[in-house]
PDB file of C-alpha atoms and ligand atoms in Angstrom:
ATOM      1  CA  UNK B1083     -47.796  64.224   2.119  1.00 70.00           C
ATOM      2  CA  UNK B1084     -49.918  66.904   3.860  1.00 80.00           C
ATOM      3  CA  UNK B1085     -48.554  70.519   3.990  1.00 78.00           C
ATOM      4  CA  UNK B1086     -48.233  70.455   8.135  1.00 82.00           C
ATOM      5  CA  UNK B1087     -46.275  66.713   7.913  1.00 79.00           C
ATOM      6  CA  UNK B1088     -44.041  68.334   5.699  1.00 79.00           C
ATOM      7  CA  UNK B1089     -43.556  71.732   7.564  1.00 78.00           C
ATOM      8  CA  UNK B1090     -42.651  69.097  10.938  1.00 76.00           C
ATOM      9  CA  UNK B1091     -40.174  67.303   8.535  1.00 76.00           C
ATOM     10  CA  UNK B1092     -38.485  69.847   7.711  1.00 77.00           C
ATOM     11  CA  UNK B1093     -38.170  71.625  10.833  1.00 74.00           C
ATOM     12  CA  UNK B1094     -37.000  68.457  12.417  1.00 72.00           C
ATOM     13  CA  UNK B1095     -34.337  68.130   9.683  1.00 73.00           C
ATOM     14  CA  UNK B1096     -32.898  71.740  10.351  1.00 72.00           C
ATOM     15  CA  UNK B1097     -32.802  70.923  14.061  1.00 68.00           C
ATOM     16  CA  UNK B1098     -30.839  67.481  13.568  1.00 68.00           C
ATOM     17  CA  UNK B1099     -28.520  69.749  11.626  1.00 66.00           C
ATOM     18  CA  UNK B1100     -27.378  71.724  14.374  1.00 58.00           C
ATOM     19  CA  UNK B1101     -27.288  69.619  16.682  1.00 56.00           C
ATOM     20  CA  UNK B1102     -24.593  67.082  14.238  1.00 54.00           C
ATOM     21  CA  UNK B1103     -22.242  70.540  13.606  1.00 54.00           C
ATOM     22  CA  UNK B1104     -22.562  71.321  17.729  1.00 52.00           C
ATOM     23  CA  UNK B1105     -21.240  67.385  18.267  1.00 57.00           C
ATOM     24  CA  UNK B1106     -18.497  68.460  15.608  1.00 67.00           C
ATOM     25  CA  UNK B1107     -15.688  68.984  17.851  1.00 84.00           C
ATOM     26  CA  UNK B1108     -13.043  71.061  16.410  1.00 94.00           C
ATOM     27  CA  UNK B1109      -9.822  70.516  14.995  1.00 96.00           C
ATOM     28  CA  UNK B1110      -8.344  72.908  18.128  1.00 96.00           C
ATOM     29  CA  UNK B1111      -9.841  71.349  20.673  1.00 97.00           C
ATOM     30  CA  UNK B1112      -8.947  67.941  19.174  1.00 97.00           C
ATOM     31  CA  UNK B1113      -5.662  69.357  18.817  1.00 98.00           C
ATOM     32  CA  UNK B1114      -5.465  70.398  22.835  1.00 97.00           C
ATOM     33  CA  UNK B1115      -6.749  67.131  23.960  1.00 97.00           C
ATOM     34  CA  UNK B1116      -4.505  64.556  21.487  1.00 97.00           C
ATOM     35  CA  UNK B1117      -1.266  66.122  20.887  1.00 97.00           C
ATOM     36  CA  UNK B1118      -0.686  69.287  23.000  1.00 97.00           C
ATOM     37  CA  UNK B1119       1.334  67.139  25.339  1.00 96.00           C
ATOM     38  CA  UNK B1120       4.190  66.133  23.126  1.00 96.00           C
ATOM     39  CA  UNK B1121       4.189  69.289  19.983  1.00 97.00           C
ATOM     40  CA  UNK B1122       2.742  72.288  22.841  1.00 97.00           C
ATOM     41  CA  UNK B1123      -0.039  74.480  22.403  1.00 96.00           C
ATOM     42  CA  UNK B1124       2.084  76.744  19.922  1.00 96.00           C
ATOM     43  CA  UNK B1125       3.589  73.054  18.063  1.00 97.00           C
ATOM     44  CA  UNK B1126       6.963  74.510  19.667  1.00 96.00           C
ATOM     45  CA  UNK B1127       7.259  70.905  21.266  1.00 95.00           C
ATOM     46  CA  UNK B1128       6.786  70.115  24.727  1.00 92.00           C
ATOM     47  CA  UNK B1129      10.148  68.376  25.202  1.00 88.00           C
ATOM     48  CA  UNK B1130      13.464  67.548  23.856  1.00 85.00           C
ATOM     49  CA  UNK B1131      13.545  65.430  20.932  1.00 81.00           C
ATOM     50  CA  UNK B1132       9.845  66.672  19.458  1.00 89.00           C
ATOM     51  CA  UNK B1133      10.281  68.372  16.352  1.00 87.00           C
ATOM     52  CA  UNK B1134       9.672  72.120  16.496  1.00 93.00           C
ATOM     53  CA  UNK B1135       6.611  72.456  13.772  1.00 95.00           C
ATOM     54  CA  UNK B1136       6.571  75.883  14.165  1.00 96.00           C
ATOM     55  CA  UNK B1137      10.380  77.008  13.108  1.00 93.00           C
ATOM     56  CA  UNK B1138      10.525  73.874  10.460  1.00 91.00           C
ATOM     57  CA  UNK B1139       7.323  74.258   8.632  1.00 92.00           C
ATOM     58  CA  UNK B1140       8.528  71.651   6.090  1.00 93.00           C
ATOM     59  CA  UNK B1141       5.782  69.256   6.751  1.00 95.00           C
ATOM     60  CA  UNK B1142       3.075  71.978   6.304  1.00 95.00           C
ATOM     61  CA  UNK B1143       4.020  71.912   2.487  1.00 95.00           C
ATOM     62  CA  UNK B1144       2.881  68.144   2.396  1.00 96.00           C
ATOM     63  CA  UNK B1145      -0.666  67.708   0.934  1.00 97.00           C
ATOM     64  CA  UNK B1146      -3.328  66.643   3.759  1.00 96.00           C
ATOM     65  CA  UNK B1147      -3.636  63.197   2.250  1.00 97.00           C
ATOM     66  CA  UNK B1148      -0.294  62.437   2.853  1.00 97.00           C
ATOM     67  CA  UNK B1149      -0.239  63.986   6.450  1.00 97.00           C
ATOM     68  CA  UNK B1150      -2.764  62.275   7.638  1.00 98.00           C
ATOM     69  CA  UNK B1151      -1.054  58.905   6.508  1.00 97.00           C
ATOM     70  CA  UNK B1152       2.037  59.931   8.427  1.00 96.00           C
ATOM     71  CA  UNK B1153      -0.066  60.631  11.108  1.00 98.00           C
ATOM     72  CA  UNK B1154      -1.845  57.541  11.142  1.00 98.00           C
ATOM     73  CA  UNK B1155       0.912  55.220  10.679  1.00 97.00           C
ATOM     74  CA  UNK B1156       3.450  56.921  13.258  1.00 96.00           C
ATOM     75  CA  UNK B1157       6.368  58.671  12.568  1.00 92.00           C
ATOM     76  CA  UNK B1158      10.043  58.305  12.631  1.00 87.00           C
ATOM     77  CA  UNK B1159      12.875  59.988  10.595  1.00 83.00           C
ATOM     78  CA  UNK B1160      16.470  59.266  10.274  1.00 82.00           C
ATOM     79  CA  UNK B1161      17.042  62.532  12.449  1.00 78.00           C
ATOM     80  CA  UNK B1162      14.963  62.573  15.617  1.00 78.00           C
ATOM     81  CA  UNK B1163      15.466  60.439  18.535  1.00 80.00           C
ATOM     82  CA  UNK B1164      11.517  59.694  19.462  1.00 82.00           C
ATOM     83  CA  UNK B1165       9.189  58.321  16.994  1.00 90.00           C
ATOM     84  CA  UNK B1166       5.809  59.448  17.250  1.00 94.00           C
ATOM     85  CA  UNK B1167       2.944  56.953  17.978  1.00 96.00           C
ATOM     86  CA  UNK B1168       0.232  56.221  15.635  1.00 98.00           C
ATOM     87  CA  UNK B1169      -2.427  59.072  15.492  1.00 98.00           C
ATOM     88  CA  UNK B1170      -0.323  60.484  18.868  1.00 97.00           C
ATOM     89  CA  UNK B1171      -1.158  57.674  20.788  1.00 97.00           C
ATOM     90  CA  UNK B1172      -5.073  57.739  20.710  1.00 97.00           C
ATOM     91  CA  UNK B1173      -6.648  55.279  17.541  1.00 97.00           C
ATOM     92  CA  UNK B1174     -10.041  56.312  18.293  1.00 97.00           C
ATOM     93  CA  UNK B1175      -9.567  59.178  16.028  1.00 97.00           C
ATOM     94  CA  UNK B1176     -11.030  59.176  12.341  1.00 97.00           C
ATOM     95  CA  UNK B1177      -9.295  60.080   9.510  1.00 97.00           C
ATOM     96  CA  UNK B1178     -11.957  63.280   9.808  1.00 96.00           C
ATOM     97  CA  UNK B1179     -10.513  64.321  13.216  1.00 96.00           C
ATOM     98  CA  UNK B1180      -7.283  63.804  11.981  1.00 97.00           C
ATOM     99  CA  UNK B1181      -7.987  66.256   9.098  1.00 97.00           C
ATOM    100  CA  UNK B1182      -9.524  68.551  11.140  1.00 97.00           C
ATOM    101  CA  UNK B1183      -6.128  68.712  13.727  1.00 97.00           C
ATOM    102  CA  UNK B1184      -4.163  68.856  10.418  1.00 97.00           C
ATOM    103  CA  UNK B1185      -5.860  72.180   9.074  1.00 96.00           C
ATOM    104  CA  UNK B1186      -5.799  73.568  12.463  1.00 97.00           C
ATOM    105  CA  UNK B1187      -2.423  72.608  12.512  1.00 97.00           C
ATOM    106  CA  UNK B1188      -1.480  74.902   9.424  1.00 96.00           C
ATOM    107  CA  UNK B1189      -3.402  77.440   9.801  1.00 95.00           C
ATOM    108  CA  UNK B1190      -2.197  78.122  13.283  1.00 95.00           C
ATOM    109  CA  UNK B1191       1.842  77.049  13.499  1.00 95.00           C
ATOM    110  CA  UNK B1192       3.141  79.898  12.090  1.00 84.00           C
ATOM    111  CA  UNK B1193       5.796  82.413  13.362  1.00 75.00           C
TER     112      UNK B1193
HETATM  113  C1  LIG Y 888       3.978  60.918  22.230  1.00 59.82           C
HETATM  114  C2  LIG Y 888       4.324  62.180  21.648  1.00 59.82           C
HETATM  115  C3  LIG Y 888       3.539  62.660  20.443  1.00 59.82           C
HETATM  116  C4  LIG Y 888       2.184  62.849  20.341  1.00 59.82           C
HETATM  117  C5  LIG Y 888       1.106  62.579  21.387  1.00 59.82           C
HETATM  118  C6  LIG Y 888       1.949  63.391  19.024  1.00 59.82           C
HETATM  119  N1  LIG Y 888       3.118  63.521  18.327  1.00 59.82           N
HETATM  120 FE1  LIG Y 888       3.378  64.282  16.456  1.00 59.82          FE
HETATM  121  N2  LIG Y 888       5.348  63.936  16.562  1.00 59.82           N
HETATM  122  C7  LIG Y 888       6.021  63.388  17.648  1.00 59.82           C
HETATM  123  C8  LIG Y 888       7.433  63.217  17.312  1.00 59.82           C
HETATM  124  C9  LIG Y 888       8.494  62.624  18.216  1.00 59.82           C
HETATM  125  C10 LIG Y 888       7.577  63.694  15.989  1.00 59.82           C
HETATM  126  C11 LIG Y 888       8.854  63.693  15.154  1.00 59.82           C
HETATM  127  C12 LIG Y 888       9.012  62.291  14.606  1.00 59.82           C
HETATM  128  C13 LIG Y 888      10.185  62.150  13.707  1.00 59.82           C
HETATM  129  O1  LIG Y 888      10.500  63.091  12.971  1.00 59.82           O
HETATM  130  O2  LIG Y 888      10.754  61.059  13.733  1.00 59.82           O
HETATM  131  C14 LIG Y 888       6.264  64.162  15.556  1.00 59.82           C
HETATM  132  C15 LIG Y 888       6.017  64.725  14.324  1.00 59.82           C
HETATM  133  C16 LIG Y 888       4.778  65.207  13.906  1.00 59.82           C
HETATM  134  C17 LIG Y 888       4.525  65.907  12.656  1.00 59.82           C
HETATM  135  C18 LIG Y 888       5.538  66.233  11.600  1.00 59.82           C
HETATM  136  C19 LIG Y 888       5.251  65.263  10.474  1.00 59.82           C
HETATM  137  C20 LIG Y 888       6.289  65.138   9.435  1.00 59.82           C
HETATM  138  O3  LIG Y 888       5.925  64.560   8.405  1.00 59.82           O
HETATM  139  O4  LIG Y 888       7.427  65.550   9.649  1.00 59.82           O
HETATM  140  C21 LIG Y 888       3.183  66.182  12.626  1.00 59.82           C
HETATM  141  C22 LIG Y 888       2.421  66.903  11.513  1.00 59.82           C
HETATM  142  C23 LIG Y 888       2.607  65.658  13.833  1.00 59.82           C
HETATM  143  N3  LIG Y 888       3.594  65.089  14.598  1.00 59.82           N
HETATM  144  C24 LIG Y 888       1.268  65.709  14.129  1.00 59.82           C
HETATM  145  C25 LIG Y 888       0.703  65.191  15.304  1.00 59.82           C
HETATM  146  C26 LIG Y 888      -0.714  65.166  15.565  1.00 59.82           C
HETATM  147  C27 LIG Y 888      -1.789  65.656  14.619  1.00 59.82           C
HETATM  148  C28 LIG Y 888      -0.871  64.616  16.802  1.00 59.82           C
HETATM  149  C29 LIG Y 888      -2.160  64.346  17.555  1.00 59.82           C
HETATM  150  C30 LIG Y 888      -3.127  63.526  16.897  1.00 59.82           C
HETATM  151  C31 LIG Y 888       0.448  64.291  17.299  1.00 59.82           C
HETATM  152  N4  LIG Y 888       1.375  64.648  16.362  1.00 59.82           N
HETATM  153  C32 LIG Y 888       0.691  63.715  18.548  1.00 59.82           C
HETATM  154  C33 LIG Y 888       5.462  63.045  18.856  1.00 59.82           C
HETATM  155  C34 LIG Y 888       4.121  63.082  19.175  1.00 59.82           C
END
């Protein structure tokens, strides 16, 4: 391979490499647009009957694996009145996005 076809190559590389992080959409934004409307910006909860993630932080301790299965599979406890859907409602979301929400989601629910 010729100096200059490499030199293209590897420009073209770097460039497909920014443009795959700009089509990463982040775990706020993913966040905002999937479960905002029942947990709130602040995962107070929008409405009676949502668990308030921020005071009870319990399910922050939980590893991510096991979030994200919770999250996948829909969630109900003994306690609350409203079970949540499976992944909120919208199953076009990867297990990725779903991790990416969940770190969000820790990093930012926090009194
Ligand atoms: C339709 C309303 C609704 C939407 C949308 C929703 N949730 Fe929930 N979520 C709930 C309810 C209700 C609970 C409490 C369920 C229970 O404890 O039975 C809950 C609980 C949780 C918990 C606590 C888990 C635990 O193990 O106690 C997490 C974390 C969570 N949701 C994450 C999410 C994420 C991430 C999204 C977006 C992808 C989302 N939720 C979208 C209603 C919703």
């Amino acid at each position: 391979m010729g100096l200059k076809t490499k030199v293209i190559q590897t420009v073209l590389i770097f460039f497909a490499g920014i443009s795959l992080v700009q089509a990463d959409i982040s775990g706020e934004s993913l966040y905002m647009q999937n479960c905002m409307v029942c947990h709130a910006d602040d995962g107070s909860g929008a409405m009676p009957g949502i668990s308030d993630l921020v005071s009870n932080r319990s399910w922050s301790e939980l590893p991510d694996e096991l979030l994200l299965e919770r999250i996948t599979n829909g969630i109900k406890s003994q306690s609350s009145p409203a079970p949540m859907p499976p992944k909120g409602g919208n199953l076009n979301l990867s297990d990725n996005d779903l991790l990416r929400i969940i770190i969000y989601m820790k990093n930012e629910f926090q009194k």
